[in-house]
Amino acid sequence: MACLKDSSQGSKKTPILTPRTFYRKPRGSANSKSFVDYVMSSDPHLPDFVLLGFQATVLYNQAFAKSQDKLTHYEEECMRLSSEADKLRALFTKKKEELRDLKAHLETMSRERTDLAEQLEKKDILMREGLRARDIEVLGLKQHVDEIASARDTLQGKLTLAEHHLHDARADSSKYKDLHAESVAALFAVKSEDDALISSYREDAATANAGAKKVSEVAELELTRALEHDRLRSRR
């Protein structure tokens, strides 16, 4: 560094800036002794360029130390940011996987919902067909019930008619019973007459017995026919 001097005569001299006047200790470093102070105290008659070289070295070292501090700070900040970036990348990968899983789950749910809708539609169609078939069956049952009711009315009429016939048959049966009683009475009378004739006319006993037996058989045959006729009418 060149020293500044006043070239004009008669004017005041400007103080020369030397390393000794240029160098100032920083505040708060009164008790500390720098390398320049050490050199100046060891040899106060050193040339200015030597002191300037020492001072430049000190300034360079200070600037280098500051740069190193900044570089260290930037490296730490870069490492911190890199760590955060790694965490963010990991989080992004995790969220991406979660999003993929969620998308797959949504697709599965969509397929299941589609399948469920198809199943419900099929069940609805089957249910409608079942209801239609049931309506047809109910209609057929109603027609069958109507036919049964009509047949019941017809059978009721036939039953009433049969009851009338049965009543008439019972009346006829009573008549036939009376006829049977009369026939039995007549038979007993004939037998009495036969007995009288036998006792009176022993000679004609065989003939009288044969006639009485024939009359009895005829009467029993007529009675049997009457009863059979009554039974057949009752069945009708």
PDB file of C-alpha atoms in Angstrom:
ATOM      1  CA  MET A   1       0.000   0.000   0.000  1.00  0.00           C
ATOM      2  CA  ALA A   2       1.534   3.334  -1.023  1.00  0.00           C
ATOM      3  CA  CYS A   3       1.868   6.100   1.530  1.00  0.00           C
ATOM      4  CA  LEU A   4       0.099   9.450   0.835  1.00  0.00           C
ATOM      5  CA  LYS A   5       2.244  12.641   1.201  1.00  0.00           C
ATOM      6  CA  ASP A   6       1.441  16.350   0.574  1.00  0.00           C
ATOM      7  CA  SER A   7       3.554  17.612  -2.445  1.00  0.00           C
ATOM      8  CA  SER A   8       2.733  21.307  -2.001  1.00  0.00           C
ATOM      9  CA  GLN A   9       5.139  23.366   0.179  1.00  0.00           C
ATOM     10  CA  GLY A  10       3.954  25.516   3.083  1.00  0.00           C
ATOM     11  CA  SER A  11       0.844  23.435   3.718  1.00  0.00           C
ATOM     12  CA  LYS A  12       0.251  21.105   6.600  1.00  0.00           C
ATOM     13  CA  LYS A  13       1.586  17.613   6.235  1.00  0.00           C
ATOM     14  CA  THR A  14      -0.971  14.865   5.816  1.00  0.00           C
ATOM     15  CA  PRO A  15      -0.255  11.937   8.158  1.00  0.00           C
ATOM     16  CA  ILE A  16       1.159   8.933   6.415  1.00  0.00           C
ATOM     17  CA  LEU A  17      -1.021   5.792   6.594  1.00  0.00           C
ATOM     18  CA  THR A  18       1.254   3.003   7.677  1.00  0.00           C
ATOM     19  CA  PRO A  19       0.399  -0.502   8.827  1.00  0.00           C
ATOM     20  CA  ARG A  20       0.848   0.675  12.370  1.00  0.00           C
ATOM     21  CA  THR A  21      -1.789   3.430  11.914  1.00  0.00           C
ATOM     22  CA  PHE A  22      -4.027   1.350   9.591  1.00  0.00           C
ATOM     23  CA  TYR A  23      -4.295  -1.669  11.849  1.00  0.00           C
ATOM     24  CA  ARG A  24      -6.820  -1.348  14.624  1.00  0.00           C
ATOM     25  CA  LYS A  25      -7.753  -3.996  17.113  1.00  0.00           C
ATOM     26  CA  PRO A  26     -11.354  -4.941  17.175  1.00  0.00           C
ATOM     27  CA  ARG A  27     -13.392  -3.894  20.106  1.00  0.00           C
ATOM     28  CA  GLY A  28     -13.410  -6.284  22.996  1.00  0.00           C
ATOM     29  CA  SER A  29      -9.963  -7.680  22.080  1.00  0.00           C
ATOM     30  CA  ALA A  30      -7.841  -5.497  24.365  1.00  0.00           C
ATOM     31  CA  ASN A  31      -6.446  -8.467  26.242  1.00  0.00           C
ATOM     32  CA  SER A  32      -5.841 -10.520  23.090  1.00  0.00           C
ATOM     33  CA  LYS A  33      -2.627 -10.203  21.128  1.00  0.00           C
ATOM     34  CA  SER A  34      -2.742 -10.785  17.396  1.00  0.00           C
ATOM     35  CA  PHE A  35       0.016 -12.091  15.213  1.00  0.00           C
ATOM     36  CA  VAL A  36       0.743  -8.568  13.867  1.00  0.00           C
ATOM     37  CA  ASP A  37       1.053  -7.210  17.404  1.00  0.00           C
ATOM     38  CA  TYR A  38       3.408 -10.023  18.189  1.00  0.00           C
ATOM     39  CA  VAL A  39       5.526  -9.249  15.124  1.00  0.00           C
ATOM     40  CA  MET A  40       5.512  -5.471  15.790  1.00  0.00           C
ATOM     41  CA  SER A  41       6.411  -5.932  19.399  1.00  0.00           C
ATOM     42  CA  SER A  42       9.235  -8.285  18.513  1.00  0.00           C
ATOM     43  CA  ASP A  43      10.663  -5.985  15.854  1.00  0.00           C
ATOM     44  CA  PRO A  44       9.172  -2.474  15.631  1.00  0.00           C
ATOM     45  CA  HIS A  45      11.482  -1.560  12.715  1.00  0.00           C
ATOM     46  CA  LEU A  46      10.096  -4.051  10.227  1.00  0.00           C
ATOM     47  CA  PRO A  47       9.315  -2.657   6.786  1.00  0.00           C
ATOM     48  CA  ASP A  48       5.775  -1.678   5.971  1.00  0.00           C
ATOM     49  CA  PHE A  49       5.332  -4.221   3.198  1.00  0.00           C
ATOM     50  CA  VAL A  50       6.166  -6.983   5.656  1.00  0.00           C
ATOM     51  CA  LEU A  51       3.537  -5.726   8.035  1.00  0.00           C
ATOM     52  CA  LEU A  52       1.119  -5.347   5.150  1.00  0.00           C
ATOM     53  CA  GLY A  53       1.825  -8.942   4.130  1.00  0.00           C
ATOM     54  CA  PHE A  54       1.232 -10.099   7.664  1.00  0.00           C
ATOM     55  CA  GLN A  55      -1.929  -8.035   7.807  1.00  0.00           C
ATOM     56  CA  ALA A  56      -3.121  -9.424   4.455  1.00  0.00           C
ATOM     57  CA  THR A  57      -2.412 -12.918   5.739  1.00  0.00           C
ATOM     58  CA  VAL A  58      -4.396 -12.240   8.888  1.00  0.00           C
ATOM     59  CA  LEU A  59      -7.292 -10.755   6.902  1.00  0.00           C
ATOM     60  CA  TYR A  60      -7.173 -13.696   4.494  1.00  0.00           C
ATOM     61  CA  ASN A  61      -7.173 -16.140   7.372  1.00  0.00           C
ATOM     62  CA  GLN A  62     -10.083 -14.314   8.971  1.00  0.00           C
ATOM     63  CA  ALA A  63     -11.985 -14.255   5.672  1.00  0.00           C
ATOM     64  CA  PHE A  64     -11.115 -17.916   5.097  1.00  0.00           C
ATOM     65  CA  ALA A  65     -12.281 -18.789   8.615  1.00  0.00           C
ATOM     66  CA  LYS A  66     -15.527 -16.927   8.016  1.00  0.00           C
ATOM     67  CA  SER A  67     -15.895 -18.682   4.671  1.00  0.00           C
ATOM     68  CA  GLN A  68     -15.230 -22.013   6.374  1.00  0.00           C
ATOM     69  CA  ASP A  69     -17.810 -21.181   9.024  1.00  0.00           C
ATOM     70  CA  LYS A  70     -20.307 -20.225   6.343  1.00  0.00           C
ATOM     71  CA  LEU A  71     -19.394 -23.324   4.336  1.00  0.00           C
ATOM     72  CA  THR A  72     -19.838 -25.477   7.428  1.00  0.00           C
ATOM     73  CA  HIS A  73     -23.133 -23.754   8.111  1.00  0.00           C
ATOM     74  CA  TYR A  74     -24.205 -24.227   4.506  1.00  0.00           C
ATOM     75  CA  GLU A  75     -23.094 -27.872   4.589  1.00  0.00           C
ATOM     76  CA  GLU A  76     -25.078 -28.425   7.778  1.00  0.00           C
ATOM     77  CA  GLU A  77     -28.033 -26.608   6.251  1.00  0.00           C
ATOM     78  CA  CYS A  78     -27.615 -28.651   3.076  1.00  0.00           C
ATOM     79  CA  MET A  79     -27.465 -31.860   5.130  1.00  0.00           C
ATOM     80  CA  ARG A  80     -30.546 -30.761   7.059  1.00  0.00           C
ATOM     81  CA  LEU A  81     -32.368 -29.914   3.849  1.00  0.00           C
ATOM     82  CA  SER A  82     -31.174 -33.182   2.286  1.00  0.00           C
ATOM     83  CA  SER A  83     -32.454 -35.078   5.346  1.00  0.00           C
ATOM     84  CA  GLU A  84     -35.758 -33.242   5.121  1.00  0.00           C
ATOM     85  CA  ALA A  85     -35.833 -33.950   1.380  1.00  0.00           C
ATOM     86  CA  ASP A  86     -35.206 -37.647   2.101  1.00  0.00           C
ATOM     87  CA  LYS A  87     -37.989 -37.588   4.679  1.00  0.00           C
ATOM     88  CA  LEU A  88     -40.262 -35.814   2.214  1.00  0.00           C
ATOM     89  CA  ARG A  89     -39.353 -38.327  -0.499  1.00  0.00           C
ATOM     90  CA  ALA A  90     -40.058 -41.187   1.926  1.00  0.00           C
ATOM     91  CA  LEU A  91     -43.320 -39.520   2.931  1.00  0.00           C
ATOM     92  CA  PHE A  92     -44.155 -38.973  -0.734  1.00  0.00           C
ATOM     93  CA  THR A  93     -43.398 -42.632  -1.481  1.00  0.00           C
ATOM     94  CA  LYS A  94     -45.522 -43.687   1.498  1.00  0.00           C
ATOM     95  CA  LYS A  95     -48.388 -41.414   0.461  1.00  0.00           C
ATOM     96  CA  LYS A  96     -48.033 -42.636  -3.113  1.00  0.00           C
ATOM     97  CA  GLU A  97     -48.300 -46.251  -1.908  1.00  0.00           C
ATOM     98  CA  GLU A  98     -51.253 -45.313   0.309  1.00  0.00           C
ATOM     99  CA  LEU A  99     -52.867 -43.555  -2.650  1.00  0.00           C
ATOM    100  CA  ARG A 100     -52.258 -46.615  -4.818  1.00  0.00           C
ATOM    101  CA  ASP A 101     -53.726 -48.885  -2.125  1.00  0.00           C
ATOM    102  CA  LEU A 102     -56.662 -46.519  -1.729  1.00  0.00           C
ATOM    103  CA  LYS A 103     -57.180 -46.472  -5.480  1.00  0.00           C
ATOM    104  CA  ALA A 104     -57.085 -50.285  -5.570  1.00  0.00           C
ATOM    105  CA  HIS A 105     -59.513 -50.389  -2.635  1.00  0.00           C
ATOM    106  CA  LEU A 106     -61.833 -47.961  -4.404  1.00  0.00           C
ATOM    107  CA  GLU A 107     -61.662 -50.034  -7.580  1.00  0.00           C
ATOM    108  CA  THR A 108     -62.461 -53.161  -5.555  1.00  0.00           C
ATOM    109  CA  MET A 109     -65.370 -51.392  -3.871  1.00  0.00           C
ATOM    110  CA  SER A 110     -66.576 -50.168  -7.263  1.00  0.00           C
ATOM    111  CA  ARG A 111     -66.466 -53.709  -8.655  1.00  0.00           C
ATOM    112  CA  GLU A 112     -68.220 -55.050  -5.563  1.00  0.00           C
ATOM    113  CA  ARG A 113     -70.857 -52.335  -5.860  1.00  0.00           C
ATOM    114  CA  THR A 114     -71.341 -53.191  -9.534  1.00  0.00           C
ATOM    115  CA  ASP A 115     -71.615 -56.899  -8.710  1.00  0.00           C
ATOM    116  CA  LEU A 116     -74.037 -56.131  -5.892  1.00  0.00           C
ATOM    117  CA  ALA A 117     -76.143 -53.969  -8.210  1.00  0.00           C
ATOM    118  CA  GLU A 118     -76.218 -56.783 -10.782  1.00  0.00           C
ATOM    119  CA  GLN A 119     -77.177 -59.312  -8.094  1.00  0.00           C
ATOM    120  CA  LEU A 120     -79.913 -57.022  -6.808  1.00  0.00           C
ATOM    121  CA  GLU A 121     -81.201 -56.540 -10.342  1.00  0.00           C
ATOM    122  CA  LYS A 122     -81.239 -60.311 -10.904  1.00  0.00           C
ATOM    123  CA  LYS A 123     -82.988 -60.862  -7.574  1.00  0.00           C
ATOM    124  CA  ASP A 124     -85.502 -58.157  -8.463  1.00  0.00           C
ATOM    125  CA  ILE A 125     -86.206 -59.850 -11.808  1.00  0.00           C
ATOM    126  CA  LEU A 126     -86.547 -63.247 -10.121  1.00  0.00           C
ATOM    127  CA  MET A 127     -88.796 -61.748  -7.458  1.00  0.00           C
ATOM    128  CA  ARG A 128     -91.009 -60.120 -10.078  1.00  0.00           C
ATOM    129  CA  GLU A 129     -91.229 -63.385 -11.999  1.00  0.00           C
ATOM    130  CA  GLY A 130     -92.040 -65.216  -8.749  1.00  0.00           C
ATOM    131  CA  LEU A 131     -94.758 -62.682  -7.917  1.00  0.00           C
ATOM    132  CA  ARG A 132     -96.172 -62.990 -11.434  1.00  0.00           C
ATOM    133  CA  ALA A 133     -96.190 -66.793 -11.154  1.00  0.00           C
ATOM    134  CA  ARG A 134     -97.768 -66.536  -7.707  1.00  0.00           C
ATOM    135  CA  ASP A 135    -100.461 -64.208  -9.048  1.00  0.00           C
ATOM    136  CA  ILE A 136    -101.198 -66.725 -11.791  1.00  0.00           C
ATOM    137  CA  GLU A 137    -101.289 -69.508  -9.198  1.00  0.00           C
ATOM    138  CA  VAL A 138    -103.587 -67.476  -6.940  1.00  0.00           C
ATOM    139  CA  LEU A 139    -105.881 -66.777  -9.892  1.00  0.00           C
ATOM    140  CA  GLY A 140    -105.957 -70.484 -10.711  1.00  0.00           C
ATOM    141  CA  LEU A 141    -106.695 -71.293  -7.059  1.00  0.00           C
ATOM    142  CA  LYS A 142    -109.544 -68.778  -7.067  1.00  0.00           C
ATOM    143  CA  GLN A 143    -110.998 -70.396 -10.175  1.00  0.00           C
ATOM    144  CA  HIS A 144    -110.570 -73.816  -8.559  1.00  0.00           C
ATOM    145  CA  VAL A 145    -112.309 -72.552  -5.400  1.00  0.00           C
ATOM    146  CA  ASP A 146    -115.159 -71.230  -7.529  1.00  0.00           C
ATOM    147  CA  GLU A 147    -115.414 -74.598  -9.252  1.00  0.00           C
ATOM    148  CA  ILE A 148    -115.379 -76.361  -5.866  1.00  0.00           C
ATOM    149  CA  ALA A 149    -118.091 -74.012  -4.595  1.00  0.00           C
ATOM    150  CA  SER A 150    -120.193 -74.749  -7.682  1.00  0.00           C
ATOM    151  CA  ALA A 151    -119.619 -78.484  -7.249  1.00  0.00           C
ATOM    152  CA  ARG A 152    -120.485 -78.141  -3.564  1.00  0.00           C
ATOM    153  CA  ASP A 153    -123.764 -76.450  -4.430  1.00  0.00           C
ATOM    154  CA  THR A 154    -124.498 -79.206  -6.941  1.00  0.00           C
ATOM    155  CA  LEU A 155    -123.671 -81.876  -4.361  1.00  0.00           C
ATOM    156  CA  GLN A 156    -125.806 -80.059  -1.813  1.00  0.00           C
ATOM    157  CA  GLY A 157    -128.734 -80.214  -4.222  1.00  0.00           C
ATOM    158  CA  LYS A 158    -128.081 -83.887  -4.879  1.00  0.00           C
ATOM    159  CA  LEU A 159    -127.811 -84.530  -1.142  1.00  0.00           C
ATOM    160  CA  THR A 160    -131.135 -82.790  -0.540  1.00  0.00           C
ATOM    161  CA  LEU A 161    -132.715 -84.871  -3.284  1.00  0.00           C
ATOM    162  CA  ALA A 162    -131.164 -88.010  -1.799  1.00  0.00           C
ATOM    163  CA  GLU A 163    -132.559 -87.093   1.602  1.00  0.00           C
ATOM    164  CA  HIS A 164    -136.006 -86.791   0.053  1.00  0.00           C
ATOM    165  CA  HIS A 165    -135.564 -90.180  -1.621  1.00  0.00           C
ATOM    166  CA  LEU A 166    -134.362 -91.644   1.667  1.00  0.00           C
ATOM    167  CA  HIS A 167    -137.387 -90.260   3.428  1.00  0.00           C
ATOM    168  CA  ASP A 168    -139.627 -91.790   0.786  1.00  0.00           C
ATOM    169  CA  ALA A 169    -137.715 -95.060   1.037  1.00  0.00           C
ATOM    170  CA  ARG A 170    -138.135 -95.084   4.789  1.00  0.00           C
ATOM    171  CA  ALA A 171    -141.870 -94.542   4.300  1.00  0.00           C
ATOM    172  CA  ASP A 172    -141.934 -97.416   1.814  1.00  0.00           C
ATOM    173  CA  SER A 173    -139.935 -99.517   4.243  1.00  0.00           C
ATOM    174  CA  SER A 174    -142.527 -98.881   6.927  1.00  0.00           C
ATOM    175  CA  LYS A 175    -145.183-100.039   4.490  1.00  0.00           C
ATOM    176  CA  TYR A 176    -143.173-103.152   3.733  1.00  0.00           C
ATOM    177  CA  LYS A 177    -142.785-103.815   7.438  1.00  0.00           C
ATOM    178  CA  ASP A 178    -146.527-103.617   7.861  1.00  0.00           C
ATOM    179  CA  LEU A 179    -146.913-105.967   4.929  1.00  0.00           C
ATOM    180  CA  HIS A 180    -144.390-108.295   6.521  1.00  0.00           C
ATOM    181  CA  ALA A 181    -146.302-108.221   9.798  1.00  0.00           C
ATOM    182  CA  GLU A 182    -149.519-108.976   7.956  1.00  0.00           C
ATOM    183  CA  SER A 183    -147.793-111.765   6.085  1.00  0.00           C
ATOM    184  CA  VAL A 184    -146.455-113.208   9.330  1.00  0.00           C
ATOM    185  CA  ALA A 185    -149.932-112.990  10.872  1.00  0.00           C
ATOM    186  CA  ALA A 186    -151.388-114.631   7.809  1.00  0.00           C
ATOM    187  CA  LEU A 187    -148.682-117.269   8.021  1.00  0.00           C
ATOM    188  CA  PHE A 188    -149.478-117.964  11.621  1.00  0.00           C
ATOM    189  CA  ALA A 189    -153.191-118.167  10.705  1.00  0.00           C
ATOM    190  CA  VAL A 190    -152.406-120.565   7.912  1.00  0.00           C
ATOM    191  CA  LYS A 191    -150.269-122.636  10.239  1.00  0.00           C
ATOM    192  CA  SER A 192    -153.096-122.704  12.751  1.00  0.00           C
ATOM    193  CA  GLU A 193    -155.510-123.743  10.083  1.00  0.00           C
ATOM    194  CA  ASP A 194    -153.020-126.368   8.950  1.00  0.00           C
ATOM    195  CA  ASP A 195    -152.680-127.665  12.465  1.00  0.00           C
ATOM    196  CA  ALA A 196    -156.446-127.827  12.733  1.00  0.00           C
ATOM    197  CA  LEU A 197    -156.685-129.557   9.415  1.00  0.00           C
ATOM    198  CA  ILE A 198    -153.938-131.994  10.441  1.00  0.00           C
ATOM    199  CA  SER A 199    -155.638-132.830  13.658  1.00  0.00           C
ATOM    200  CA  SER A 200    -158.972-133.079  11.904  1.00  0.00           C
ATOM    201  CA  TYR A 201    -157.838-134.720   8.804  1.00  0.00           C
ATOM    202  CA  ARG A 202    -154.816-136.866   9.523  1.00  0.00           C
ATOM    203  CA  GLU A 203    -155.119-138.480   6.206  1.00  0.00           C
ATOM    204  CA  ASP A 204    -154.595-135.205   4.342  1.00  0.00           C
ATOM    205  CA  ALA A 205    -151.753-134.055   6.625  1.00  0.00           C
ATOM    206  CA  ALA A 206    -149.023-134.472   4.045  1.00  0.00           C
ATOM    207  CA  THR A 207    -150.914-132.530   1.410  1.00  0.00           C
ATOM    208  CA  ALA A 208    -151.897-129.760   3.833  1.00  0.00           C
ATOM    209  CA  ASN A 209    -148.331-129.427   5.122  1.00  0.00           C
ATOM    210  CA  ALA A 210    -147.013-129.203   1.595  1.00  0.00           C
ATOM    211  CA  GLY A 211    -149.489-126.446   0.714  1.00  0.00           C
ATOM    212  CA  ALA A 212    -148.749-124.543   3.886  1.00  0.00           C
ATOM    213  CA  LYS A 213    -145.010-124.790   3.296  1.00  0.00           C
ATOM    214  CA  LYS A 214    -145.440-123.522  -0.234  1.00  0.00           C
ATOM    215  CA  VAL A 215    -147.529-120.596   0.932  1.00  0.00           C
ATOM    216  CA  SER A 216    -144.910-119.815   3.576  1.00  0.00           C
ATOM    217  CA  GLU A 217    -142.076-119.894   1.053  1.00  0.00           C
ATOM    218  CA  VAL A 218    -144.001-117.605  -1.268  1.00  0.00           C
ATOM    219  CA  ALA A 219    -144.680-115.170   1.565  1.00  0.00           C
ATOM    220  CA  GLU A 220    -141.040-115.204   2.696  1.00  0.00           C
ATOM    221  CA  LEU A 221    -139.883-114.734  -0.878  1.00  0.00           C
ATOM    222  CA  GLU A 222    -142.156-111.726  -1.323  1.00  0.00           C
ATOM    223  CA  LEU A 223    -140.980-110.329   1.997  1.00  0.00           C
ATOM    224  CA  THR A 224    -137.344-110.814   1.009  1.00  0.00           C
ATOM    225  CA  ARG A 225    -137.923-109.112  -2.321  1.00  0.00           C
ATOM    226  CA  ALA A 226    -139.650-106.203  -0.601  1.00  0.00           C
ATOM    227  CA  LEU A 227    -136.761-105.749   1.846  1.00  0.00           C
ATOM    228  CA  GLU A 228    -134.163-105.977  -0.932  1.00  0.00           C
ATOM    229  CA  HIS A 229    -136.079-103.402  -2.970  1.00  0.00           C
ATOM    230  CA  ASP A 230    -136.210-101.092   0.051  1.00  0.00           C
ATOM    231  CA  ARG A 231    -132.468-101.449   0.645  1.00  0.00           C
ATOM    232  CA  LEU A 232    -131.654-100.688  -2.985  1.00  0.00           C
ATOM    233  CA  ARG A 233    -133.801 -97.556  -2.933  1.00  0.00           C
ATOM    234  CA  SER A 234    -132.115 -96.427   0.284  1.00  0.00           C
ATOM    235  CA  ARG A 235    -128.661 -96.736  -1.330  1.00  0.00           C
ATOM    236  CA  ARG A 236    -129.749 -94.643  -4.279  1.00  0.00           C
TER     237      ARG A 236
END
